[in-house]
mmCIF file of C-alpha atoms (C1' of nucleotides) in Angstrom:
data_model
loop_
_atom_site.group_PDB
_atom_site.id
_atom_site.type_symbol
_atom_site.label_atom_id
_atom_site.label_comp_id
_atom_site.label_asym_id
_atom_site.label_seq_id
_atom_site.Cartn_x
_atom_site.Cartn_y
_atom_site.Cartn_z
ATOM 1 C CA MET U 1 -28.225 18.871 29.210
ATOM 2 C CA ARG U 2 -30.007 20.629 26.144
ATOM 3 C CA ALA U 3 -32.758 23.211 26.908
ATOM 4 C CA CYS U 4 -34.286 25.699 25.067
ATOM 5 C CA ASP U 5 -37.480 28.695 25.475
ATOM 6 C CA SER U 6 -40.651 27.105 24.672
ATOM 7 C CA GLY U 7 -41.884 29.508 21.816
ATOM 8 C CA SER U 8 -45.531 29.467 21.822
ATOM 9 C CA SER U 9 -46.738 29.406 25.661
ATOM 10 C CA ARG U 10 -46.947 32.421 27.442
ATOM 11 C CA SER U 11 -46.080 31.106 30.273
ATOM 12 C CA GLY U 12 -42.623 30.505 29.692
ATOM 13 C CA THR U 13 -42.425 26.784 29.157
ATOM 14 C CA ARG U 14 -39.150 25.157 28.379
ATOM 15 C CA TYR U 15 -38.389 21.274 27.034
ATOM 16 C CA PHE U 16 -36.226 19.365 27.226
ATOM 17 C CA PRO U 17 -35.505 16.287 24.099
ATOM 18 C CA ASP U 18 -33.515 14.357 26.548
ATOM 19 C CA ASN U 19 -36.490 13.577 28.748
ATOM 20 C CA GLU U 20 -34.671 10.277 30.061
ATOM 21 C CA MET U 21 -32.806 13.180 31.516
ATOM 22 C CA THR U 22 -35.241 14.859 33.122
ATOM 23 C CA GLY U 23 -36.856 12.272 34.829
ATOM 24 C CA ARG U 24 -40.562 12.757 33.477
ATOM 25 C CA ARG U 25 -42.600 11.331 30.674
ATOM 26 C CA PRO U 26 -42.812 14.103 27.466
ATOM 27 C CA THR U 27 -46.629 15.919 27.562
ATOM 28 C CA MET U 28 -48.105 17.707 25.372
ATOM 29 C CA LYS U 29 -46.234 20.990 26.025
ATOM 30 C CA ASP U 30 -43.102 19.077 25.153
ATOM 31 C CA VAL U 31 -44.474 18.152 21.739
ATOM 32 C CA ALA U 32 -45.425 21.869 20.793
ATOM 33 C CA ALA U 33 -42.339 23.020 22.454
ATOM 34 C CA MET U 34 -40.255 20.789 20.205
ATOM 35 C CA ALA U 35 -42.795 21.545 16.668
ATOM 36 C CA GLY U 36 -43.529 25.204 18.224
ATOM 37 C CA VAL U 37 -47.060 25.445 17.377
ATOM 38 C CA SER U 38 -49.778 25.885 20.294
ATOM 39 C CA LEU U 39 -50.631 23.043 22.758
ATOM 40 C CA SER U 40 -53.955 22.890 20.875
ATOM 41 C CA THR U 41 -52.631 22.470 17.999
ATOM 42 C CA VAL U 42 -50.970 18.769 19.004
ATOM 43 C CA SER U 43 -53.735 18.254 21.240
ATOM 44 C CA ARG U 44 -55.888 18.483 17.037
ATOM 45 C CA VAL U 45 -53.060 16.503 15.534
ATOM 46 C CA VAL U 46 -53.032 13.602 17.963
ATOM 47 C CA ASN U 47 -56.765 13.443 18.188
ATOM 48 C CA GLY U 48 -56.549 13.430 14.416
ATOM 49 C CA GLN U 49 -58.504 16.068 13.955
ATOM 50 C CA GLY U 50 -57.716 18.531 10.810
ATOM 51 C CA VAL U 51 -54.395 20.845 11.040
ATOM 52 C CA ASP U 52 -52.244 22.004 8.373
ATOM 53 C CA ALA U 53 -50.159 19.172 6.556
ATOM 54 C CA ASP U 54 -46.944 21.060 7.379
ATOM 55 C CA LEU U 55 -47.812 21.555 11.082
ATOM 56 C CA THR U 56 -49.413 17.187 11.269
ATOM 57 C CA ALA U 57 -45.705 16.549 10.099
ATOM 58 C CA LYS U 58 -43.294 18.612 12.152
ATOM 59 C CA VAL U 59 -46.339 17.908 15.542
ATOM 60 C CA GLN U 60 -45.647 14.050 14.283
ATOM 61 C CA ARG U 61 -41.657 14.237 13.841
ATOM 62 C CA ALA U 62 -42.534 16.662 17.640
ATOM 63 C CA VAL U 63 -44.240 13.596 19.208
ATOM 64 C CA GLU U 64 -41.562 10.209 17.500
ATOM 65 C CA LEU U 65 -38.755 12.380 18.661
ATOM 66 C CA LEU U 66 -39.868 12.959 22.154
ATOM 67 C CA GLY U 67 -41.281 9.213 22.625
ATOM 68 C CA TYR U 68 -44.697 11.151 23.799
ATOM 69 C CA ARG U 69 -47.508 8.938 24.556
ATOM 70 C CA HIS U 70 -51.203 10.278 24.796
ATOM 71 C CA ASN U 71 -52.673 10.918 28.089
ATOM 72 C CA HIS U 72 -55.827 9.335 28.077
ATOM 73 C CA ALA U 73 -56.172 10.410 31.493
ATOM 74 C CA ALA U 74 -55.587 14.036 31.445
ATOM 75 C CA GLY U 75 -57.974 13.845 28.522
ATOM 76 C CA SER U 76 -61.037 12.531 30.769
ATOM 77 C CA LEU U 77 -60.367 14.980 32.751
ATOM 78 C CA ARG U 78 -61.128 17.936 30.527
ATOM 79 C CA ARG U 79 -63.610 16.153 27.852
ATOM 80 C CA SER U 80 -67.566 16.620 28.676
ATOM 81 C CA SER U 81 -68.541 13.362 28.523
ATOM 82 C CA GLY U 82 -66.428 12.684 31.035
ATOM 83 C CA LEU U 83 -65.836 8.864 30.219
ATOM 84 C CA SER U 84 -62.152 7.239 30.368
ATOM 85 C CA SER U 85 -62.876 4.741 27.294
ATOM 86 C CA THR U 86 -62.495 1.922 29.512
ATOM 87 C CA ILE U 87 -64.553 -1.073 31.182
ATOM 88 C CA GLY U 88 -63.776 -3.092 33.610
ATOM 89 C CA LEU U 89 -64.976 -6.968 33.740
ATOM 90 C CA ILE U 90 -64.595 -8.691 36.641
ATOM 91 C CA GLY U 91 -65.448 -12.617 37.410
ATOM 92 C CA GLU U 92 -64.532 -15.190 39.393
ATOM 93 C CA ASP U 93 -61.271 -16.461 38.193
ATOM 94 C CA ILE U 94 -59.902 -14.911 34.714
ATOM 95 C CA GLY U 95 -57.815 -17.979 34.219
ATOM 96 C CA ASP U 96 -61.004 -19.669 33.673
ATOM 97 C CA PRO U 97 -61.541 -20.535 29.936
ATOM 98 C CA PHE U 98 -65.226 -19.322 30.164
ATOM 99 C CA PHE U 99 -63.883 -15.954 31.688
ATOM 100 C CA ALA U 100 -61.380 -16.221 28.728
ATOM 101 C CA ALA U 101 -63.772 -16.729 25.919
ATOM 102 C CA PHE U 102 -66.202 -13.625 27.575
ATOM 103 C CA HIS U 103 -63.722 -11.451 28.231
ATOM 104 C CA ARG U 104 -63.168 -11.247 24.504
ATOM 105 C CA GLY U 105 -66.212 -11.422 22.824
ATOM 106 C CA ALA U 106 -66.726 -8.368 25.150
ATOM 107 C CA GLU U 107 -63.284 -7.096 24.147
ATOM 108 C CA GLN U 108 -64.413 -7.304 20.363
ATOM 109 C CA VAL U 109 -67.340 -5.127 21.160
ATOM 110 C CA ALA U 110 -65.626 -2.979 22.878
ATOM 111 C CA ARG U 111 -62.363 -2.345 20.375
ATOM 112 C CA GLU U 112 -65.140 -0.985 17.867
ATOM 113 C CA ARG U 113 -65.401 1.705 19.755
ATOM 114 C CA SER U 114 -62.091 2.584 20.745
ATOM 115 C CA VAL U 115 -62.467 1.557 24.175
ATOM 116 C CA VAL U 116 -59.971 -0.784 26.563
ATOM 117 C CA THR U 117 -60.930 -3.704 28.969
ATOM 118 C CA PHE U 118 -59.302 -4.202 31.950
ATOM 119 C CA ALA U 119 -60.362 -7.641 33.748
ATOM 120 C CA ALA U 120 -59.666 -8.630 37.455
ATOM 121 C CA SER U 121 -60.747 -12.001 39.509
ATOM 122 C CA SER U 122 -62.862 -11.598 42.695
ATOM 123 C CA ASP U 123 -61.384 -15.387 43.891
ATOM 124 C CA GLY U 124 -65.014 -15.605 44.173
ATOM 125 C CA ASN U 125 -65.029 -13.508 47.738
ATOM 126 C CA PRO U 126 -67.790 -10.440 47.748
ATOM 127 C CA GLU U 127 -65.516 -8.577 49.920
ATOM 128 C CA TYR U 128 -62.493 -8.377 47.365
ATOM 129 C CA GLU U 129 -64.864 -8.109 44.755
ATOM 130 C CA ARG U 130 -66.346 -5.408 46.509
ATOM 131 C CA GLU U 131 -62.698 -4.139 46.619
ATOM 132 C CA ILE U 132 -62.176 -4.515 42.819
ATOM 133 C CA ILE U 133 -64.975 -2.567 41.968
ATOM 134 C CA GLU U 134 -63.800 0.122 44.139
ATOM 135 C CA THR U 135 -60.765 0.387 42.571
ATOM 136 C CA MET U 136 -62.032 0.604 39.179
ATOM 137 C CA LEU U 137 -64.519 2.552 39.282
ATOM 138 C CA GLY U 138 -62.151 4.848 41.407
ATOM 139 C CA ARG U 139 -59.909 5.352 38.264
ATOM 140 C CA ARG U 140 -63.108 6.496 36.316
ATOM 141 C CA VAL U 141 -63.968 2.939 34.268
ATOM 142 C CA ASP U 142 -67.296 4.012 32.063
ATOM 143 C CA GLY U 143 -68.819 1.147 33.396
ATOM 144 C CA LEU U 144 -68.316 -2.930 34.288
ATOM 145 C CA LEU U 145 -69.580 -5.901 33.266
ATOM 146 C CA LEU U 146 -69.624 -8.596 36.691
ATOM 147 C CA ILE U 147 -70.475 -11.763 37.033
ATOM 148 C CA PRO U 148 -71.237 -11.229 40.425
ATOM 149 C CA THR U 149 -69.833 -13.039 43.940
ATOM 150 C CA GLY U 150 -71.280 -11.424 46.642
ATOM 151 C CA LYS U 151 -74.807 -11.176 47.196
ATOM 152 C CA ASP U 152 -75.453 -7.615 47.877
ATOM 153 C CA HIS U 153 -74.397 -4.480 45.363
ATOM 154 C CA SER U 154 -76.895 -2.181 46.651
ATOM 155 C CA TYR U 155 -73.674 0.107 46.866
ATOM 156 C CA LEU U 156 -73.624 0.069 43.304
ATOM 157 C CA ARG U 157 -76.865 1.914 43.001
ATOM 158 C CA ARG U 158 -75.535 5.849 43.211
ATOM 159 C CA ASP U 159 -73.060 5.421 40.465
ATOM 160 C CA VAL U 160 -75.405 3.303 38.424
ATOM 161 C CA ALA U 161 -77.827 6.210 39.267
ATOM 162 C CA THR U 162 -74.907 8.846 38.343
ATOM 163 C CA GLY U 163 -73.918 7.728 34.630
ATOM 164 C CA THR U 164 -71.687 4.984 35.406
ATOM 165 C CA GLY U 165 -72.735 1.437 33.281
ATOM 166 C CA LEU U 166 -73.432 -1.868 34.678
ATOM 167 C CA VAL U 167 -74.498 -5.381 33.307
ATOM 168 C CA PHE U 168 -74.776 -8.608 35.444
ATOM 169 C CA VAL U 169 -73.670 -11.795 33.905
ATOM 170 C CA ASN U 170 -74.812 -15.160 34.597
ATOM 171 C CA ARG U 171 -76.784 -14.332 37.431
ATOM 172 C CA PRO U 172 -79.379 -11.630 37.720
ATOM 173 C CA PRO U 173 -79.028 -8.867 40.126
ATOM 174 C CA LYS U 174 -81.005 -8.740 43.436
ATOM 175 C CA THR U 175 -80.872 -5.267 44.895
ATOM 176 C CA ILE U 176 -80.123 -3.104 42.307
ATOM 177 C CA ASP U 177 -81.999 -2.825 38.743
ATOM 178 C CA THR U 178 -79.807 -3.427 36.485
ATOM 179 C CA ASP U 179 -79.481 -5.148 32.990
ATOM 180 C CA CYS U 180 -78.378 -8.670 32.788
ATOM 181 C CA VAL U 181 -77.496 -11.748 30.446
ATOM 182 C CA ILE U 182 -77.903 -15.094 31.714
ATOM 183 C CA THR U 183 -77.453 -18.273 30.383
ATOM 184 C CA ASP U 184 -80.463 -20.927 30.735
ATOM 185 C CA HIS U 185 -78.543 -22.740 33.687
ATOM 186 C CA ARG U 186 -81.986 -24.894 35.030
ATOM 187 C CA GLY U 187 -82.812 -25.290 30.719
ATOM 188 C CA GLY U 188 -79.397 -26.433 30.315
ATOM 189 C CA ALA U 189 -79.344 -28.662 32.512
ATOM 190 C CA ARG U 190 -82.851 -30.474 32.024
ATOM 191 C CA GLN U 191 -81.554 -31.074 29.093
ATOM 192 C CA ALA U 192 -78.610 -32.463 29.925
ATOM 193 C CA VAL U 193 -80.235 -35.233 32.009
ATOM 194 C CA ALA U 194 -83.146 -35.312 29.434
ATOM 195 C CA HIS U 195 -80.183 -36.537 26.660
ATOM 196 C CA LEU U 196 -78.916 -39.113 28.966
ATOM 197 C CA ARG U 197 -82.315 -40.561 29.730
ATOM 198 C CA ALA U 198 -83.051 -40.615 25.959
ATOM 199 C CA HIS U 199 -80.499 -43.488 24.954
ATOM 200 C CA GLY U 200 -81.309 -45.473 28.571
ATOM 201 C CA HIS U 201 -79.981 -44.231 31.649
ATOM 202 C CA GLU U 202 -81.421 -43.861 34.582
ATOM 203 C CA ARG U 203 -78.472 -43.898 37.148
ATOM 204 C CA ILE U 204 -76.874 -40.714 35.893
ATOM 205 C CA ALA U 205 -75.145 -38.570 38.935
ATOM 206 C CA PHE U 206 -74.327 -34.877 38.826
ATOM 207 C CA VAL U 207 -70.660 -33.676 39.855
ATOM 208 C CA GLY U 208 -70.692 -29.705 40.052
ATOM 209 C CA PRO U 209 -69.835 -27.503 43.406
ATOM 210 C CA GLY U 210 -72.270 -27.014 45.841
ATOM 211 C CA PRO U 211 -75.402 -24.994 45.271
ATOM 212 C CA ASP U 212 -73.829 -22.190 47.710
ATOM 213 C CA GLU U 213 -71.444 -21.827 45.680
ATOM 214 C CA GLY U 214 -73.489 -18.828 43.605
ATOM 215 C CA PHE U 215 -76.598 -18.858 41.159
ATOM 216 C CA ALA U 216 -75.791 -20.936 38.176
ATOM 217 C CA ALA U 217 -74.390 -24.186 40.596
ATOM 218 C CA ALA U 218 -77.633 -23.519 41.992
ATOM 219 C CA GLU U 219 -79.626 -23.294 39.140
ATOM 220 C CA ARG U 220 -77.878 -26.515 37.405
ATOM 221 C CA LEU U 221 -78.213 -28.751 39.996
ATOM 222 C CA ALA U 222 -81.934 -28.110 40.206
ATOM 223 C CA GLY U 223 -82.278 -28.255 36.634
ATOM 224 C CA TYR U 224 -80.683 -31.729 37.241
ATOM 225 C CA ARG U 225 -83.580 -32.820 40.262
ATOM 226 C CA GLU U 226 -85.889 -31.859 37.795
ATOM 227 C CA GLY U 227 -84.457 -32.985 34.738
ATOM 228 C CA MET U 228 -84.365 -36.476 37.063
ATOM 229 C CA ASP U 229 -88.224 -36.632 37.885
ATOM 230 C CA GLY U 230 -89.734 -39.705 38.111
ATOM 231 C CA LEU U 231 -86.565 -41.567 38.520
ATOM 232 C CA GLU U 232 -85.874 -43.158 42.243
ATOM 233 C CA GLU U 233 -83.262 -41.040 43.616
ATOM 234 C CA ASP U 234 -80.864 -37.986 42.672
ATOM 235 C CA ILE U 235 -77.040 -38.840 42.783
ATOM 236 C CA VAL U 236 -74.789 -35.714 43.495
ATOM 237 C CA VAL U 237 -71.398 -35.283 44.179
ATOM 238 C CA HIS U 238 -69.411 -32.431 45.542
ATOM 239 C CA GLY U 239 -66.081 -33.491 44.753
ATOM 240 C CA ASP U 240 -64.207 -36.743 43.847
ATOM 241 C CA LEU U 241 -66.511 -38.941 41.703
ATOM 242 C CA GLU U 242 -63.757 -42.342 41.958
ATOM 243 C CA PRO U 243 -65.148 -43.693 45.784
ATOM 244 C CA LEU U 244 -69.433 -43.622 43.630
ATOM 245 C CA LEU U 245 -67.718 -45.398 40.300
ATOM 246 C CA ALA U 246 -65.814 -48.169 42.401
ATOM 247 C CA GLY U 247 -69.590 -49.016 44.827
ATOM 248 C CA ASP U 248 -71.824 -51.500 43.656
ATOM 249 C CA GLU U 249 -74.230 -48.726 42.917
ATOM 250 C CA ALA U 250 -72.374 -46.852 40.533
ATOM 251 C CA PRO U 251 -73.381 -44.334 38.019
ATOM 252 C CA THR U 252 -73.795 -45.035 34.076
ATOM 253 C CA ALA U 253 -73.767 -41.802 33.500
ATOM 254 C CA VAL U 254 -72.652 -38.604 34.541
ATOM 255 C CA PHE U 255 -73.438 -35.357 34.151
ATOM 256 C CA SER U 256 -70.867 -32.324 35.057
ATOM 257 C CA ALA U 257 -72.114 -28.884 35.562
ATOM 258 C CA GLN U 258 -68.944 -26.979 35.229
ATOM 259 C CA ASN U 259 -65.994 -26.892 32.231
ATOM 260 C CA LEU U 260 -63.194 -27.461 35.480
ATOM 261 C CA VAL U 261 -64.931 -30.555 36.672
ATOM 262 C CA THR U 262 -66.251 -31.983 33.601
ATOM 263 C CA VAL U 263 -61.816 -32.105 33.244
ATOM 264 C CA GLU U 264 -61.669 -33.619 36.015
ATOM 265 C CA VAL U 265 -64.418 -35.948 35.823
ATOM 266 C CA MET U 266 -62.753 -37.554 32.454
ATOM 267 C CA ARG U 267 -59.450 -37.742 34.240
ATOM 268 C CA THR U 268 -61.258 -39.795 36.365
ATOM 269 C CA LEU U 269 -62.707 -41.579 34.200
ATOM 270 C CA PHE U 270 -60.286 -42.399 32.323
ATOM 271 C CA ARG U 271 -57.440 -43.552 35.064
ATOM 272 C CA LEU U 272 -60.781 -46.498 35.921
ATOM 273 C CA GLY U 273 -60.515 -47.641 32.071
ATOM 274 C CA LEU U 274 -64.343 -45.826 31.990
ATOM 275 C CA ASP U 275 -64.455 -43.321 29.190
ATOM 276 C CA ARG U 276 -65.903 -45.606 26.703
ATOM 277 C CA VAL U 277 -68.138 -47.398 29.536
ATOM 278 C CA VAL U 278 -70.020 -44.630 31.021
ATOM 279 C CA ALA U 279 -71.668 -41.401 29.530
ATOM 280 C CA HIS U 280 -71.082 -38.434 30.336
ATOM 281 C CA VAL U 281 -72.234 -35.034 29.884
ATOM 282 C CA GLY U 282 -70.462 -31.663 30.427
ATOM 283 C CA PHE U 283 -72.020 -28.180 30.683
ATOM 284 C CA ASP U 284 -69.591 -25.425 29.512
ATOM 285 C CA ASP U 285 -67.743 -26.052 26.677
ATOM 286 C CA ILE U 286 -63.838 -26.566 27.761
ATOM 287 C CA PRO U 287 -60.777 -25.815 25.760
ATOM 288 C CA LEU U 288 -59.018 -28.653 23.866
ATOM 289 C CA ARG U 289 -61.805 -29.818 22.976
ATOM 290 C CA GLY U 290 -61.336 -31.284 19.816
ATOM 291 C CA ALA U 291 -57.827 -33.000 21.175
ATOM 292 C CA ILE U 292 -59.279 -35.666 23.775
ATOM 293 C CA ALA U 293 -60.744 -38.701 22.573
ATOM 294 C CA PRO U 294 -63.321 -39.713 23.245
ATOM 295 C CA PRO U 295 -65.127 -36.277 22.911
ATOM 296 C CA VAL U 296 -66.984 -35.141 25.350
ATOM 297 C CA THR U 297 -70.714 -34.596 24.471
ATOM 298 C CA MET U 298 -71.385 -30.480 25.596
ATOM 299 C CA VAL U 299 -74.168 -27.896 26.590
ATOM 300 C CA ALA U 300 -72.601 -25.390 25.614
ATOM 301 C CA HIS U 301 -73.051 -21.455 26.501
ATOM 302 C CA ASP U 302 -71.273 -19.222 23.782
ATOM 303 C CA ALA U 303 -69.021 -16.785 26.583
ATOM 304 C CA ALA U 304 -67.853 -14.903 23.590
ATOM 305 C CA ASP U 305 -71.496 -14.479 23.081
ATOM 306 C CA LEU U 306 -72.303 -13.661 26.587
ATOM 307 C CA GLY U 307 -69.752 -11.256 26.364
ATOM 308 C CA GLN U 308 -70.328 -9.540 23.372
ATOM 309 C CA THR U 309 -74.236 -9.436 24.471
ATOM 310 C CA ALA U 310 -73.293 -7.491 27.538
ATOM 311 C CA ALA U 311 -70.714 -5.263 26.407
ATOM 312 C CA GLU U 312 -74.299 -4.195 23.827
ATOM 313 C CA LEU U 313 -76.715 -3.706 27.046
ATOM 314 C CA LEU U 314 -73.081 -1.436 28.834
ATOM 315 C CA PHE U 315 -72.883 0.404 25.673
ATOM 316 C CA SER U 316 -76.280 1.315 24.545
ATOM 317 C CA ARG U 317 -76.726 2.669 28.727
ATOM 318 C CA LEU U 318 -73.609 4.944 27.907
ATOM 319 C CA ASP U 319 -75.453 5.865 24.409
ATOM 320 C CA GLY U 320 -77.969 7.087 26.447
ATOM 321 C CA PHE U 321 -80.433 4.221 26.926
ATOM 322 C CA ASN U 322 -82.445 5.201 29.718
ATOM 323 C CA GLY U 323 -85.316 2.595 29.751
ATOM 324 C CA ARG U 324 -86.548 -0.060 32.534
ATOM 325 C CA ALA U 325 -83.196 -2.959 33.519
ATOM 326 C CA ARG U 326 -83.799 -5.410 30.777
ATOM 327 C CA GLU U 327 -82.740 -9.357 31.146
ATOM 328 C CA VAL U 328 -81.658 -11.275 28.666
ATOM 329 C CA VAL U 329 -81.387 -15.223 28.324
ATOM 330 C CA ARG U 330 -79.508 -17.363 26.264
ATOM 331 C CA ARG U 331 -80.515 -20.454 25.920
ATOM 332 C CA PRO U 332 -77.383 -23.606 25.632
ATOM 333 C CA VAL U 333 -76.964 -25.885 22.575
ATOM 334 C CA LEU U 334 -75.968 -29.449 23.220
ATOM 335 C CA ILE U 335 -73.495 -30.764 22.094
ATOM 336 C CA GLU U 336 -73.141 -34.318 20.757
ATOM 337 C CA ARG U 337 -69.777 -35.557 20.577
ATOM 338 C CA GLY U 338 -69.725 -38.925 21.284
ATOM 339 C CA THR U 339 -69.575 -39.595 25.659
ATOM 340 C CA GLY U 340 -73.048 -38.155 25.428
ATOM 341 C CA GLU U 341 -74.556 -41.252 23.325
ATOM 342 C CA LEU U 342 -72.815 -44.136 25.237
ATOM 343 C CA GLN U 343 -75.500 -46.607 25.836
ATOM 344 C CA PRO U 344 -75.377 -47.912 29.386
ATOM 345 C CA VAL U 345 -74.098 -51.171 29.675
ATOM 346 C CA SER U 346 -75.941 -53.887 31.465
ATOM 347 C "C1'" DT M 1 -66.910 39.705 3.181
ATOM 348 C "C1'" DA M 2 -66.304 34.808 3.727
ATOM 349 C "C1'" DT M 3 -63.723 31.102 4.928
ATOM 350 C "C1'" DT M 4 -59.923 28.621 7.283
ATOM 351 C "C1'" DC M 5 -57.438 27.367 10.461
ATOM 352 C "C1'" DA M 6 -54.084 28.599 14.668
ATOM 353 C "C1'" DA M 7 -53.471 30.746 18.989
ATOM 354 C "C1'" DC M 8 -55.842 31.451 23.216
ATOM 355 C "C1'" DA M 9 -57.897 30.627 28.070
ATOM 356 C "C1'" DA M 10 -60.907 28.545 30.729
ATOM 357 C "C1'" DG M 11 -61.661 24.794 33.157
ATOM 358 C "C1'" DC M 12 -62.048 19.413 34.435
ATOM 359 C "C1'" DG M 13 -60.575 16.713 39.291
ATOM 360 C "C1'" DC M 14 -58.049 15.840 42.089
ATOM 361 C "C1'" DG M 15 -54.275 16.451 45.564
ATOM 362 C "C1'" DC M 16 -51.250 19.413 47.484
ATOM 363 C "C1'" DT M 17 -49.164 23.469 49.906
ATOM 364 C "C1'" DC M 18 -49.810 27.618 52.084
ATOM 365 C "C1'" DG M 19 -51.901 31.093 55.049
ATOM 366 C "C1'" DC M 20 -55.141 32.325 58.561
ATOM 367 C "C1'" DG B 1 -58.023 22.308 61.347
ATOM 368 C "C1'" DC B 2 -59.870 24.259 56.868
ATOM 369 C "C1'" DG B 3 -60.395 26.731 53.031
ATOM 370 C "C1'" DA B 4 -57.898 28.713 48.691
ATOM 371 C "C1'" DG B 5 -55.445 28.828 45.264
ATOM 372 C "C1'" DC B 6 -52.115 26.456 42.338
ATOM 373 C "C1'" DG B 7 -50.711 22.507 39.005
ATOM 374 C "C1'" DC B 8 -50.991 18.798 37.019
ATOM 375 C "C1'" DG B 9 -52.648 17.512 31.063
ATOM 376 C "C1'" DC B 10 -55.040 17.467 28.038
ATOM 377 C "C1'" DT B 11 -59.787 19.101 25.804
ATOM 378 C "C1'" DT B 12 -62.981 22.599 22.616
ATOM 379 C "C1'" DG B 13 -65.452 26.846 22.299
ATOM 380 C "C1'" DT B 14 -63.952 31.420 20.808
ATOM 381 C "C1'" DT B 15 -60.970 34.914 19.211
ATOM 382 C "C1'" DG B 16 -58.577 36.962 15.882
ATOM 383 C "C1'" DA B 17 -55.295 36.834 11.444
ATOM 384 C "C1'" DA B 18 -54.351 35.295 7.491
ATOM 385 C "C1'" DT B 19 -55.719 34.438 2.607
ATOM 386 C "C1'" DA B 20 -58.858 33.269 -0.685
#
DNA sequence: TATTCAACAAGCGCGCTCGC
DNA sequence: GCGAGCGCGCTTGTTGAATA
């Protein structure tokens, strides 16, 4: 093993060019020793502050030879702001296309500020959600974008009071005063039903998660019921649609209240040969929509826009905005693609 | 003398060790 | 068991040397 004197620090640090043999990652101290400059010079070069060109080249060469990677955790330890340049995104399922698009929107805003995003799934479990939140805060994320599962988030009050950014997405906060971005789920569902009614349908089935499965589900069901006002009966299905379609009182139209449910409804209609017979409007757009025939009419909220807006609210707090909690409502848009415009077959 | 720039040293939060 | 002290890796305000 080669070793040489540090040449800079009075503590007599020795550097080992072949760090693989020391079994630890190279630090700034190692870079400084190899380049023959002080630690602060390395810090300035690494952080892009103006340092003499020759010294910069020496430092950059040492960085390259040692394979040095900047330790942001150590940096945030000392940095006066105490910020880690990371934010956490938590939703029920990061595999959900909605969450993926939401993440992308938030990431775009974060990237402009050199902030890294971490994402995690709560699996719809409030206890696990809390565990993830605690873990992310323990890792000193600067803020959280939370698509909440749990009902009580009062345990975050102290974190918010001490500067941690927190934005609720798609569900307004009940037990904590914080910013939120929500979709007008109720209005979107009303719009879907109104669209189907305008095309002559009266027997319209709602297919979706149960009202106990969150704010969005409950709001969409409520919007459906409001939209159905004046008609004889609501047809609400939480599960398999097939038995209903096979019965005598089959609906002439279906409103599916969530993207994964929409996919299931499409499969069922296709299997029964009803995909061009029963009208269908879905809530939440789905991937591969262009490759699907017939194309499904959608009430789409722009998940990327939600992510972007939520991130902007979060960063405005981190930048010092100290006003009252804000609520931004995004109205979904109905996109006609064909299935929602089918007329009822008499 | 004024300006530039690198070195020094303090200190951040946390975990660990050591001595009482 | 408890508190003091230290080390980790880094940033940043201050200091002082070199140069114009």
